Short mmCIF file of C-alpha atoms in Angstrom, two decimals:
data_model
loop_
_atom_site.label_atom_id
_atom_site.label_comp_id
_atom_site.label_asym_id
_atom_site.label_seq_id
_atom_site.Cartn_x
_atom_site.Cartn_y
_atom_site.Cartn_z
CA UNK A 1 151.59 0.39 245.52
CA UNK A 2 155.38 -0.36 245.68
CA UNK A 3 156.90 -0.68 242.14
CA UNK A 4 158.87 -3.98 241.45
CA UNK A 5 161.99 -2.97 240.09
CA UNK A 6 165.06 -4.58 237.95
CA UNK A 7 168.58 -5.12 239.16
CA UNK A 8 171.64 -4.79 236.45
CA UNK A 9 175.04 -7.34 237.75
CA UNK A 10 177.64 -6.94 236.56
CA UNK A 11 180.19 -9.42 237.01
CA UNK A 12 183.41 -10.67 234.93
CA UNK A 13 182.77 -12.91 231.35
CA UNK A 14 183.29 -16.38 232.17
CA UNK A 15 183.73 -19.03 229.30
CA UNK A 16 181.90 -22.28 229.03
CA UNK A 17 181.95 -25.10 226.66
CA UNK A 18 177.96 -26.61 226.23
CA UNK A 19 177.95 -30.47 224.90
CA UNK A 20 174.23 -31.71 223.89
CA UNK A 21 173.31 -34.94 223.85
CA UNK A 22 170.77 -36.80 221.81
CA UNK A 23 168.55 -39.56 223.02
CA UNK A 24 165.11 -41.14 221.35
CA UNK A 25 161.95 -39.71 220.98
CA UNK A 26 159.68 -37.99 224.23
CA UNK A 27 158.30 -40.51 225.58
CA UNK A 28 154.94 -38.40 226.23
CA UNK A 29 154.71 -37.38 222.48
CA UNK A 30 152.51 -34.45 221.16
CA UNK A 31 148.91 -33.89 222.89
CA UNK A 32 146.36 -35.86 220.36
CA UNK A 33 147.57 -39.19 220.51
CA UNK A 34 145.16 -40.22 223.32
CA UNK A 35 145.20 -40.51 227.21
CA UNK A 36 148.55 -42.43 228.88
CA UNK A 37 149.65 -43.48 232.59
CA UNK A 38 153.70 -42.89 232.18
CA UNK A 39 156.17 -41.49 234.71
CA UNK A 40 158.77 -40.83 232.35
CA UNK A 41 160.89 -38.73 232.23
CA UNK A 42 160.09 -38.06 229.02
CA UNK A 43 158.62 -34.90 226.93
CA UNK A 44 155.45 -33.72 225.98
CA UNK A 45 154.41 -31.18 223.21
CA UNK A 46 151.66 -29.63 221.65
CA UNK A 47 150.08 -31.22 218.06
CA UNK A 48 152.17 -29.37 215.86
CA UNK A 49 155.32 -31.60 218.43
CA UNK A 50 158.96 -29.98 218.62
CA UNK A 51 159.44 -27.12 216.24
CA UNK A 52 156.29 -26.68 214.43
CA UNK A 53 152.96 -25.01 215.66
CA UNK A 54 149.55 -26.54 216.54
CA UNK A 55 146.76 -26.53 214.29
CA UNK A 56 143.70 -24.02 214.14
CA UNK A 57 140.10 -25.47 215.20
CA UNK A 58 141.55 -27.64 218.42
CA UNK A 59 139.64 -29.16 220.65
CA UNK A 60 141.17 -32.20 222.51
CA UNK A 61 140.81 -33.32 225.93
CA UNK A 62 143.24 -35.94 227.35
CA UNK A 63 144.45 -37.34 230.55
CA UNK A 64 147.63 -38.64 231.96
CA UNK A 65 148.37 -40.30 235.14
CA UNK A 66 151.42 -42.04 237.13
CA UNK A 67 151.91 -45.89 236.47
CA UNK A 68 153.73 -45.93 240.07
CA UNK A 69 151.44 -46.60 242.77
CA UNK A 70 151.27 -43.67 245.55
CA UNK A 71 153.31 -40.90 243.64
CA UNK A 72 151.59 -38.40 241.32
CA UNK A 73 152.63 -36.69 237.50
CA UNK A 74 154.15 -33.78 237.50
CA UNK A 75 154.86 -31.59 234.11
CA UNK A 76 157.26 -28.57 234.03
CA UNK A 77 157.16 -26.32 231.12
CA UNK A 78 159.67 -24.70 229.62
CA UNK A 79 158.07 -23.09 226.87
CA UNK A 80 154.58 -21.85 225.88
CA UNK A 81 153.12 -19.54 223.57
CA UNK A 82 149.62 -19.57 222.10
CA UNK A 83 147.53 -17.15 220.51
CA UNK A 84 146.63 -15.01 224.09
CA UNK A 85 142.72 -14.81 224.57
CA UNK A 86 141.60 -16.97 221.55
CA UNK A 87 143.91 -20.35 222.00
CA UNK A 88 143.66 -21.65 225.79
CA UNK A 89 145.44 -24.72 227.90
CA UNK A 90 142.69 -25.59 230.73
CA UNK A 91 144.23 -27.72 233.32
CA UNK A 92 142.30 -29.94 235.83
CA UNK A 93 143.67 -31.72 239.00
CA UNK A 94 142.67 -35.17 238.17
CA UNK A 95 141.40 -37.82 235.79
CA UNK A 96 138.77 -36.03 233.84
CA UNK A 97 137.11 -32.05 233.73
CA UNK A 98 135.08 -32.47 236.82
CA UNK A 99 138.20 -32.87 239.04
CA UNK A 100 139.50 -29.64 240.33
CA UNK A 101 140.46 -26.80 237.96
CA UNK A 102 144.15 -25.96 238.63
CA UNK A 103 143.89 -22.50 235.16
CA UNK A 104 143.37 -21.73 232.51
CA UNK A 105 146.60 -20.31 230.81
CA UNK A 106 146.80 -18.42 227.42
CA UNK A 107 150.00 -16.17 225.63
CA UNK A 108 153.52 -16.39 226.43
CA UNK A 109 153.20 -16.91 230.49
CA UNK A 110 154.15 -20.42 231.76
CA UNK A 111 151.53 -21.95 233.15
CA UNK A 112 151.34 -21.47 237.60
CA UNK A 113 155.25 -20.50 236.91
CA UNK A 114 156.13 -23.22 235.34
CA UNK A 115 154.95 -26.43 237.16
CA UNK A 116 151.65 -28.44 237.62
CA UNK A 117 151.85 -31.24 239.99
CA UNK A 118 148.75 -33.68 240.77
CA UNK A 119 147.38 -34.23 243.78
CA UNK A 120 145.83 -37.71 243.36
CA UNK A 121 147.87 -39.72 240.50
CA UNK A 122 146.43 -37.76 236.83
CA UNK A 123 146.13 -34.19 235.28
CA UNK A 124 143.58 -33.56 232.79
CA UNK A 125 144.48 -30.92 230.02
CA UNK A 126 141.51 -29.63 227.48
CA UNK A 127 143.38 -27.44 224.71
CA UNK A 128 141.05 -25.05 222.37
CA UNK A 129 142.21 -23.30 219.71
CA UNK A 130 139.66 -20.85 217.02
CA UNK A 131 139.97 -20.64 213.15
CA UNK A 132 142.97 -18.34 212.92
CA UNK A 133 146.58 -17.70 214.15
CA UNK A 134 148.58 -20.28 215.76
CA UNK A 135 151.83 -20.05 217.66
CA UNK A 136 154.46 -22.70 218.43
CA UNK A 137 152.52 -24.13 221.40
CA UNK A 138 154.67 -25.58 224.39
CA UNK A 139 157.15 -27.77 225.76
CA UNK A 140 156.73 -29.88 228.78
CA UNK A 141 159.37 -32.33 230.79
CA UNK A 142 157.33 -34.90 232.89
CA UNK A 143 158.16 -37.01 236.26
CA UNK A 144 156.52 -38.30 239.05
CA UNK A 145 157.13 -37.59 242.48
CA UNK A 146 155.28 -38.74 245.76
CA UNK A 147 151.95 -37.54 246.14
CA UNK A 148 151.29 -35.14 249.07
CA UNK A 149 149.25 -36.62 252.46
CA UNK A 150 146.03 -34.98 252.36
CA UNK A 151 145.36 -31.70 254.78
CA UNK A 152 143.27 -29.52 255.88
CA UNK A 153 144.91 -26.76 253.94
CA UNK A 154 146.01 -28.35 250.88
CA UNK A 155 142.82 -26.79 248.62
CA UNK A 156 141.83 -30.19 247.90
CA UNK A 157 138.53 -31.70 248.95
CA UNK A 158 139.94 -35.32 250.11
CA UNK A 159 139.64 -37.06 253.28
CA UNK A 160 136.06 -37.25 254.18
CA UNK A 161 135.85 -33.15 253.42
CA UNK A 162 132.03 -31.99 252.53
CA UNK A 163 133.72 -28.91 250.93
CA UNK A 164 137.76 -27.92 250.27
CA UNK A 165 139.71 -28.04 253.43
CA UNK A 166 136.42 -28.03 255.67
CA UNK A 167 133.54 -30.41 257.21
CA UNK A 168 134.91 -34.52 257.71
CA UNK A 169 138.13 -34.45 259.95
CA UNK A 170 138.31 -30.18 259.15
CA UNK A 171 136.53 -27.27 260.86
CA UNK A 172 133.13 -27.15 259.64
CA UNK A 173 133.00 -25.64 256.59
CA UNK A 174 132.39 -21.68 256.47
CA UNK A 175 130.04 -19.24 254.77
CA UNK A 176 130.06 -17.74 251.28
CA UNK A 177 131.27 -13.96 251.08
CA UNK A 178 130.56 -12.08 247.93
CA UNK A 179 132.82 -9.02 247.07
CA UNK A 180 130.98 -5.98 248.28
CA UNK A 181 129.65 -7.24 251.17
CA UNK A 182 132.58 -5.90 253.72
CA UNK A 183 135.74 -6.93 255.08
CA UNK A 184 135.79 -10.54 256.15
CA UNK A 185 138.15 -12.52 259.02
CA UNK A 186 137.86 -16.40 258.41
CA UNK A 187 139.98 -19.01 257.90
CA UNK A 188 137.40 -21.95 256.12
CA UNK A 189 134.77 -20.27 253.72
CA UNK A 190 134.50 -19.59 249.78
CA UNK A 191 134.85 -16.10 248.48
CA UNK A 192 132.54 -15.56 245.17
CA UNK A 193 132.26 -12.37 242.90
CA UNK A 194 129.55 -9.99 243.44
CA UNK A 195 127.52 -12.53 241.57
CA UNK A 196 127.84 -14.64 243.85
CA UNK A 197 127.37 -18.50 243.54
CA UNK A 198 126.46 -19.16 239.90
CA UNK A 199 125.76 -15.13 238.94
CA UNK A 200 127.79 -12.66 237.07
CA UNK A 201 129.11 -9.50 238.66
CA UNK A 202 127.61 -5.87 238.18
CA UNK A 203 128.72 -3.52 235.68
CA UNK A 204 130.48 0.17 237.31
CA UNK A 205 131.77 -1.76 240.33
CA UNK A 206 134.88 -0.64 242.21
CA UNK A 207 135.25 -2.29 245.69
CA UNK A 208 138.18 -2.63 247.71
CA UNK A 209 137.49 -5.03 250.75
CA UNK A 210 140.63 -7.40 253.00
CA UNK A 211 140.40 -10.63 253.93
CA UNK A 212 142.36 -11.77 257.05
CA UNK A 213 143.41 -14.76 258.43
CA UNK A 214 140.91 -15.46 262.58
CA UNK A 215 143.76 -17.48 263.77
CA UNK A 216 146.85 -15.46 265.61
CA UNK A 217 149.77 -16.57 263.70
CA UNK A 218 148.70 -17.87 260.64
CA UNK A 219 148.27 -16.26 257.64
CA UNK A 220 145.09 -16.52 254.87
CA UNK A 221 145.01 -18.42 251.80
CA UNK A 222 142.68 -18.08 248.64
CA UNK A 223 142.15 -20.61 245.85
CA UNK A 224 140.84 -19.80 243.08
CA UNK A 225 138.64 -22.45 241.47
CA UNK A 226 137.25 -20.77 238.74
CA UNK A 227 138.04 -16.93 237.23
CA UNK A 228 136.13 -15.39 234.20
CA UNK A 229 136.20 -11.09 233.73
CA UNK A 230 136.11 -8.98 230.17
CA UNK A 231 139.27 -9.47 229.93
CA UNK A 232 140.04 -5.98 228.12
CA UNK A 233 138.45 -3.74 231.05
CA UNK A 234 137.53 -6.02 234.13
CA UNK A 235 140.35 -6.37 236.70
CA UNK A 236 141.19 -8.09 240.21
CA UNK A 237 144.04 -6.70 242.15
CA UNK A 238 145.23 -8.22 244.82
CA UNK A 239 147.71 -6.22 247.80
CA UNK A 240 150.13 -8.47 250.43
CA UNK A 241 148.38 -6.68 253.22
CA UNK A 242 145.80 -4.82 255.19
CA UNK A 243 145.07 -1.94 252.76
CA UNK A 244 146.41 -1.26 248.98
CA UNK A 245 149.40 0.45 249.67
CA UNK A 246 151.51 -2.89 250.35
CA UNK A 247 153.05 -4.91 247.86
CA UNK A 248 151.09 -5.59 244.53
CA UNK A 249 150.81 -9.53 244.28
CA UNK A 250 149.21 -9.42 240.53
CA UNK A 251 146.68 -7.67 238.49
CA UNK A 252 144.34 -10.32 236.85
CA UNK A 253 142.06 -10.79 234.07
CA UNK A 254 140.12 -12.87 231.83
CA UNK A 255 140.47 -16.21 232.23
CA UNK A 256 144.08 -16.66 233.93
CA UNK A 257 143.30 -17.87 237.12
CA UNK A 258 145.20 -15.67 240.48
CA UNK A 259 145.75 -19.37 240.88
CA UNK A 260 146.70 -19.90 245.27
CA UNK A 261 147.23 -16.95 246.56
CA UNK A 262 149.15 -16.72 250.39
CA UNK A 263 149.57 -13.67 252.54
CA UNK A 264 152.96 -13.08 254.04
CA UNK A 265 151.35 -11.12 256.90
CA UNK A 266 148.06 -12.26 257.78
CA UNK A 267 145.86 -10.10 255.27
CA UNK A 268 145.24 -9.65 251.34
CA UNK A 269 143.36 -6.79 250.06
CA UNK A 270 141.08 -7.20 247.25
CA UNK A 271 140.34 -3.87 244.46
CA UNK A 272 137.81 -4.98 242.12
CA UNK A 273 137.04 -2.68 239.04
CA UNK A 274 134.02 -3.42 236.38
CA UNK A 275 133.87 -1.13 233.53
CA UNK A 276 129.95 0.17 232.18
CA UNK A 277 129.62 -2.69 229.55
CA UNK A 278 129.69 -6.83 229.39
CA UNK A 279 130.00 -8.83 232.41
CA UNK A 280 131.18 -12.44 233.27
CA UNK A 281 130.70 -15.31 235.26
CA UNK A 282 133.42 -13.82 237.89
CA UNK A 283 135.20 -16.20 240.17
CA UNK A 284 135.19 -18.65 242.75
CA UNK A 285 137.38 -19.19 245.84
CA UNK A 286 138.18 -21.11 248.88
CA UNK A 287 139.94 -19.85 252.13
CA UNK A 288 141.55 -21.42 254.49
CA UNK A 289 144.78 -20.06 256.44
CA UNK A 290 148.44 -21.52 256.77
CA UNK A 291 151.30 -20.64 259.21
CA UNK A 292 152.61 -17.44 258.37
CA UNK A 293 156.17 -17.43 256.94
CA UNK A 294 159.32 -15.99 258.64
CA UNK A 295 160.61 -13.18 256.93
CA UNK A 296 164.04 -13.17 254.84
CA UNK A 297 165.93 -11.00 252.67
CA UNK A 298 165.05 -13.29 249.89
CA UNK A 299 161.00 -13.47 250.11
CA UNK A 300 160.28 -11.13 247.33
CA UNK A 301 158.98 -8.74 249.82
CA UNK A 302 159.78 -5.09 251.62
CA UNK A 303 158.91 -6.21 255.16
CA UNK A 304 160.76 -6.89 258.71
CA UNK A 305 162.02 -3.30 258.05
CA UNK A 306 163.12 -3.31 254.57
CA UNK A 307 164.24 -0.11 252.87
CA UNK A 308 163.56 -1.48 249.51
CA UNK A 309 162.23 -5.19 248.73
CA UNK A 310 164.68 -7.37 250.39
CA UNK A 311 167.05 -5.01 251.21
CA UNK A 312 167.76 -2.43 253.64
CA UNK A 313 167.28 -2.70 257.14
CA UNK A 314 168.40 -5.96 258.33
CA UNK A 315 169.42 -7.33 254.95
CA UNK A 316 172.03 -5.72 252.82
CA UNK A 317 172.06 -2.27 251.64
CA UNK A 318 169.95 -1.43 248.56
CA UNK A 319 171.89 -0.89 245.32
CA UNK A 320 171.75 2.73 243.95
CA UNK A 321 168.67 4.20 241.84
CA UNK A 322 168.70 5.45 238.36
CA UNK A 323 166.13 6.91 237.38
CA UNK A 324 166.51 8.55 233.76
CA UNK A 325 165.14 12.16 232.37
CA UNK A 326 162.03 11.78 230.40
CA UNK A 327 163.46 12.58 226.75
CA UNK A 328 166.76 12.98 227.66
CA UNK A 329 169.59 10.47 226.01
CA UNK A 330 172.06 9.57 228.73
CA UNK A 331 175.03 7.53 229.47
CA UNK A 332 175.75 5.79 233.02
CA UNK A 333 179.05 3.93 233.83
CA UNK A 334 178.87 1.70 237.04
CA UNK A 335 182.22 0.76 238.64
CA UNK A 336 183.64 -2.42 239.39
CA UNK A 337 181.21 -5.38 240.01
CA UNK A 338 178.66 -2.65 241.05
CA UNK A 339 174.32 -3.04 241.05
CA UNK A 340 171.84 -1.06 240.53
CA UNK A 341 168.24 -0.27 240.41
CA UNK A 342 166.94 0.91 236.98
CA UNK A 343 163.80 2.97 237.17
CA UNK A 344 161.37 4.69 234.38
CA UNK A 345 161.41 8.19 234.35
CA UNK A 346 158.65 8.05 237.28
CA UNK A 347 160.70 6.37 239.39
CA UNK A 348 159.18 3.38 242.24
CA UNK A 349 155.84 3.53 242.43
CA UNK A 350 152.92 3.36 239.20
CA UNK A 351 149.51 1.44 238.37
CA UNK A 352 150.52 -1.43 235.86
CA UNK A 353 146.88 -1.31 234.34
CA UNK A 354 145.29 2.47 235.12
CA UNK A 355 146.97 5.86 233.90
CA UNK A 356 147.32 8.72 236.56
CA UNK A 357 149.56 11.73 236.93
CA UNK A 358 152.67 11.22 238.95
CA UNK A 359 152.23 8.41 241.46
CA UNK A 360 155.18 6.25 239.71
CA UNK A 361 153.75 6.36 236.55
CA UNK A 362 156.18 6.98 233.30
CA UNK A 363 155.79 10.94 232.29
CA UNK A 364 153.10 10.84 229.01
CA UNK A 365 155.65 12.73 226.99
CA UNK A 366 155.71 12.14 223.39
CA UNK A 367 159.43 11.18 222.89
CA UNK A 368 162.11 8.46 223.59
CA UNK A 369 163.90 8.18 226.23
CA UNK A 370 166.96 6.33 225.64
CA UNK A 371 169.57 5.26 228.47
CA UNK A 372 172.88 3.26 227.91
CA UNK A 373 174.03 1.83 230.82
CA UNK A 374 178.05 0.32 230.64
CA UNK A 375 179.68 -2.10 233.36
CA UNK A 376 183.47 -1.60 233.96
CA UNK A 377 185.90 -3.43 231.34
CA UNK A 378 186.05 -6.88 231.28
CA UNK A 379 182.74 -6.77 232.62
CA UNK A 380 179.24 -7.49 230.97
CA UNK A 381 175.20 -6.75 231.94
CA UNK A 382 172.79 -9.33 233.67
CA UNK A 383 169.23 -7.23 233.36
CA UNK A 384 166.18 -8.76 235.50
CA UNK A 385 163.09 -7.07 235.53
CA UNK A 386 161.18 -7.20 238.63
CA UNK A 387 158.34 -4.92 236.86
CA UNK A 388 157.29 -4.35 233.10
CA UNK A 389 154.09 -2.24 232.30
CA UNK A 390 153.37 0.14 229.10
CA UNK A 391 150.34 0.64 227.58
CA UNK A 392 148.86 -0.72 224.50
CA UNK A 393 152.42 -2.53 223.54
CA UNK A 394 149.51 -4.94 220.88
CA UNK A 395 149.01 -1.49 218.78
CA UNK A 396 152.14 -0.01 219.32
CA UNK A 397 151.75 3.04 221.21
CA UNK A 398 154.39 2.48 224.63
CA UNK A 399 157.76 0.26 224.04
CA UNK A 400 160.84 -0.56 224.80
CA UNK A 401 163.39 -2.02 222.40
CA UNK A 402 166.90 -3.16 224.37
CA UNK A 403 170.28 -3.28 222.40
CA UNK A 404 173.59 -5.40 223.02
CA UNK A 405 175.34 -2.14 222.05
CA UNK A 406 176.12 1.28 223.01
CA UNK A 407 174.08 2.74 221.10
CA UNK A 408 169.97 2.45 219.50
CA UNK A 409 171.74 0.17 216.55
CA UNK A 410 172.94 -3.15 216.48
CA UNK A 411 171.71 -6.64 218.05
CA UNK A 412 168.36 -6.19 219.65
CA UNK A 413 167.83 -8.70 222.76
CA UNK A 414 164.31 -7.27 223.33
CA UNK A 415 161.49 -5.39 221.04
CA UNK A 416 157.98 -5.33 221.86
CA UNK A 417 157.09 -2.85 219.39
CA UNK A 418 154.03 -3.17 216.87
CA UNK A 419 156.35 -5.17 214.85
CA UNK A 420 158.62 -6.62 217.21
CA UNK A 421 159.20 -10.28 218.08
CA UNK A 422 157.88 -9.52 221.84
CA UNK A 423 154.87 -7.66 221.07
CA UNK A 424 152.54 -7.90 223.11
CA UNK A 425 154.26 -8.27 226.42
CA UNK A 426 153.95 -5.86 228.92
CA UNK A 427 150.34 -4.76 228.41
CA UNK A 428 149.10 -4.44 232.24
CA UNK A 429 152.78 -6.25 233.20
CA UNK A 430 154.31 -9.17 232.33
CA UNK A 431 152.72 -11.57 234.20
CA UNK A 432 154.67 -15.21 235.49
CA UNK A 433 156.87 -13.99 232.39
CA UNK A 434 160.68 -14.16 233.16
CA UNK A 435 162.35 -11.40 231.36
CA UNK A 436 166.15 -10.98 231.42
CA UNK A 437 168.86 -10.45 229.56
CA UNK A 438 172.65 -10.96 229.56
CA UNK A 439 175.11 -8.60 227.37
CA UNK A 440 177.92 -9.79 225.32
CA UNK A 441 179.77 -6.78 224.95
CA UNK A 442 180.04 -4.25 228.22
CA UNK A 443 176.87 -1.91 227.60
CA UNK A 444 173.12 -1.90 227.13
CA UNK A 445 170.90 0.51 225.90
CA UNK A 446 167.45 1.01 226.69
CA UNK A 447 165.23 2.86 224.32
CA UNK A 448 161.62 3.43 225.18
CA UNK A 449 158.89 5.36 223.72
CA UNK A 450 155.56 7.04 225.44
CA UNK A 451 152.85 8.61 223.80
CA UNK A 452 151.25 11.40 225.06
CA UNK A 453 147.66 9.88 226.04
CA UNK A 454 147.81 6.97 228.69
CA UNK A 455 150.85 5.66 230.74
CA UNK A 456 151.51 2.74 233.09
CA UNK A 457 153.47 1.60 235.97
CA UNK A 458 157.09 1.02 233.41
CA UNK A 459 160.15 -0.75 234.57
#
């Protein structure tokens, strides 16, 4: 598995001047006032509204929908945070629970990136929260926009369709494939859990089967309607490809839903891994296959010859690679308006979510490793992380804090430490998180801490 990695700019400081504005109240209020047809723009927040958390012992469902004939509601958030595994946002592609469910979304991750657009007009959003611990919720613009002509790829039974994207005025729909049963070639069909329809997977299970697209030219597509593993120990990885050494799409878990996923090449590869104890209702998905996309140096992808991911080969060269000294301290200064790739001490390469020796995987060493990393004068630090995976950040055994300084003092930008603002991001990656940082001053210093049990895929 390739290793995602982070890029450092470094370009000159450039001054701005930021005017807000007032204006009334959201029009779309906190969730709890009751079911409305709106198209905004306006706002919508949690219970506790704008600045202030929900409550504990939630359980609301409500419903809003366009009041402009033929375009649907769409809701982009901008901030979310809930108690992750106990406090969940279930959102459904319609005007009540039985409509289609779009995920199930939990923690600090925006929910499918960010925006949730209907298909047919409403969205339906069920929000449970337990007894204990609550977080500042979210933060949601609204709109409308036109709503999309039905297809026969659209994962979306409309049109006449006896099942999603097949039977009516689509191929006849397909057969079900449980995991385990061997490598499949379809493009119409639903893909279940070992379980199959209605059953819960096996305990001890690791499988590894690919899914390809039957049509020359197009590439496959699964949607996931429904995903439930032990969240702790039961894991779905899913590869851009033939076989598990292409790119890692995600890791997944619980009860975030893989959401769509889309092939770049034709083929995904599924591993599934059950542990010996507690199983789940698994998932449920539909396939159905898309054109394939032309290739750019901007995809998000090593392919079309690609040294590195987008870059190399027929795009431009790939920045240089540091990769530090596991317990070393050490100082790098870039020249003039210069990138570069920031690696662990493993280097590319790692498991986010299993320990192994070597492979990528940061060195199980004990000790900080610290690395300050200075732009040219007059010139300050962008930091985007492509990849962020340490073990056990919730108890405090792998972290990273991140200083606007030279040195392991001063303002922190980033700390997910048992006591730090962040914790726990990073367990088995970050997710849809967005994690960068900008400088103020011309260095950065990175210092992270392994244990000497279990390690992870890093940075």
């Amino acid at each position: 598995m390739q290793k995602k990695y982070l890029l450092l700019y470094f370009i000159f400081f450039i001054a701005a001047n930021l005017t807000f504005a007032g204006g009334p109240p959201p029009a779309g209020g906190n969730m709890g006032g009751g079911d409305w047809n709106d198209c905004g723009p306006g706002t919508w927040f949690d219970t506790g509204g704008a600045g202030a958390d929900y409550a504990n012992n939630e359980l609301i469902t409500e419903t809003y929908c366009s009041d402009v004939a033929g375009d649907c509601i769409q809701f982009t958030f901008t901030v979310f945070n809930t108690e992750a595994g106990w406090d969940d946002l279930t959102i459904y592609d319609g005007p009540n629970i039985t409509s289609p469910l779009i995920g199930v979304y939990d923690g600090t991750a925006l929910p499918n990136g960010g925006t949730i657009t209907s298909t047919s007009g409403c969205l339906t959003f069920v929000f449970d929260s337990d007894g204990s611990v609550t977080r500042p919720g979210w933060e949601a613009s609204y709109t409308c926009v036109p709503c999309p002509l039905p297809t026969c790829s659209d994962g979306i039974q409309n049109q006449g369709e006896t099942g999603i994207d097949c039977g009516g005025p689509c191929p006849p729909c397909g057969l079900n494939h449980n995991i385990g049963t061997g490598n499949w070639n379809t493009c119409n069909g639903s893909l279940f859990d070992s379980g199959g329809a209605g059953g819960n997977y096996a305990n001890s299970q690791n499988i590894t089967e690919t899914y390809c697209s039957s049509v020359a030219g197009d590439c496959i597509r699964i949607n996931f309607i429904s995903f439930s593993t032990e969240s702790c120990c039961d894991d779905l990885s899913i590869y851009d490809g033939p076989n598990a050494t292409f790119p890692l799409i995600g890791v997944y878990a619980g009860t975030t839903s893989p959401g769509t996923i889309t092939s770049s090449s034709g083929c995904l590869t599924f591993v599934w891994s059950s542990d010996g104890s507690v199983v789940n209702p698994g998932w449920e998905a539909t396939i159905s296959c898309v054109p394939c996309p032309i290739p750019t140096c901007t995809d998000g992808i090593q392919n079309q010859g690609e040294t590195g991911i987008d870059c190399g080969g027929p795009c431009p060269p790939c920045p240089p690679v540091i990769i530090p000294t596991a317990c070393a301290n050490a100082t790098y200064n870039l020249t003039t308006l210069s990138s570069v790739t920031f690696y662990d001490d493993g280097g590319a390469g790692g498991d986010p979510c299993a320990d192994q020796v070597g492979g990528g995987n940061y060195c199980n060493c004990n000790c900080f490793t610290t690395t300050t990393i200075c732009a040219a004068p007059g010139e300050f630090i962008i930091v985007d992380f492509r990849e962020f995976a340490m073990w056990n950040t919730t108890s405090g055994w792998d972290w990273m804090k991140i200083y606007d300084n030279n040195t392991a003092t001063g303002p922190t930008l980033y700390d997910n430490s048992s006591t730090g603002p962040q914790n726990p991001m990073g367990d088995c990656g970050i997710g849809l998180n967005i994690l960068n940082f900008c400088s103020t001053g011309q260095c950065m210093t990175f210092e992270f801490w392994a244990t000497s049990v279990v390690n992870r895929a890093g940075w």
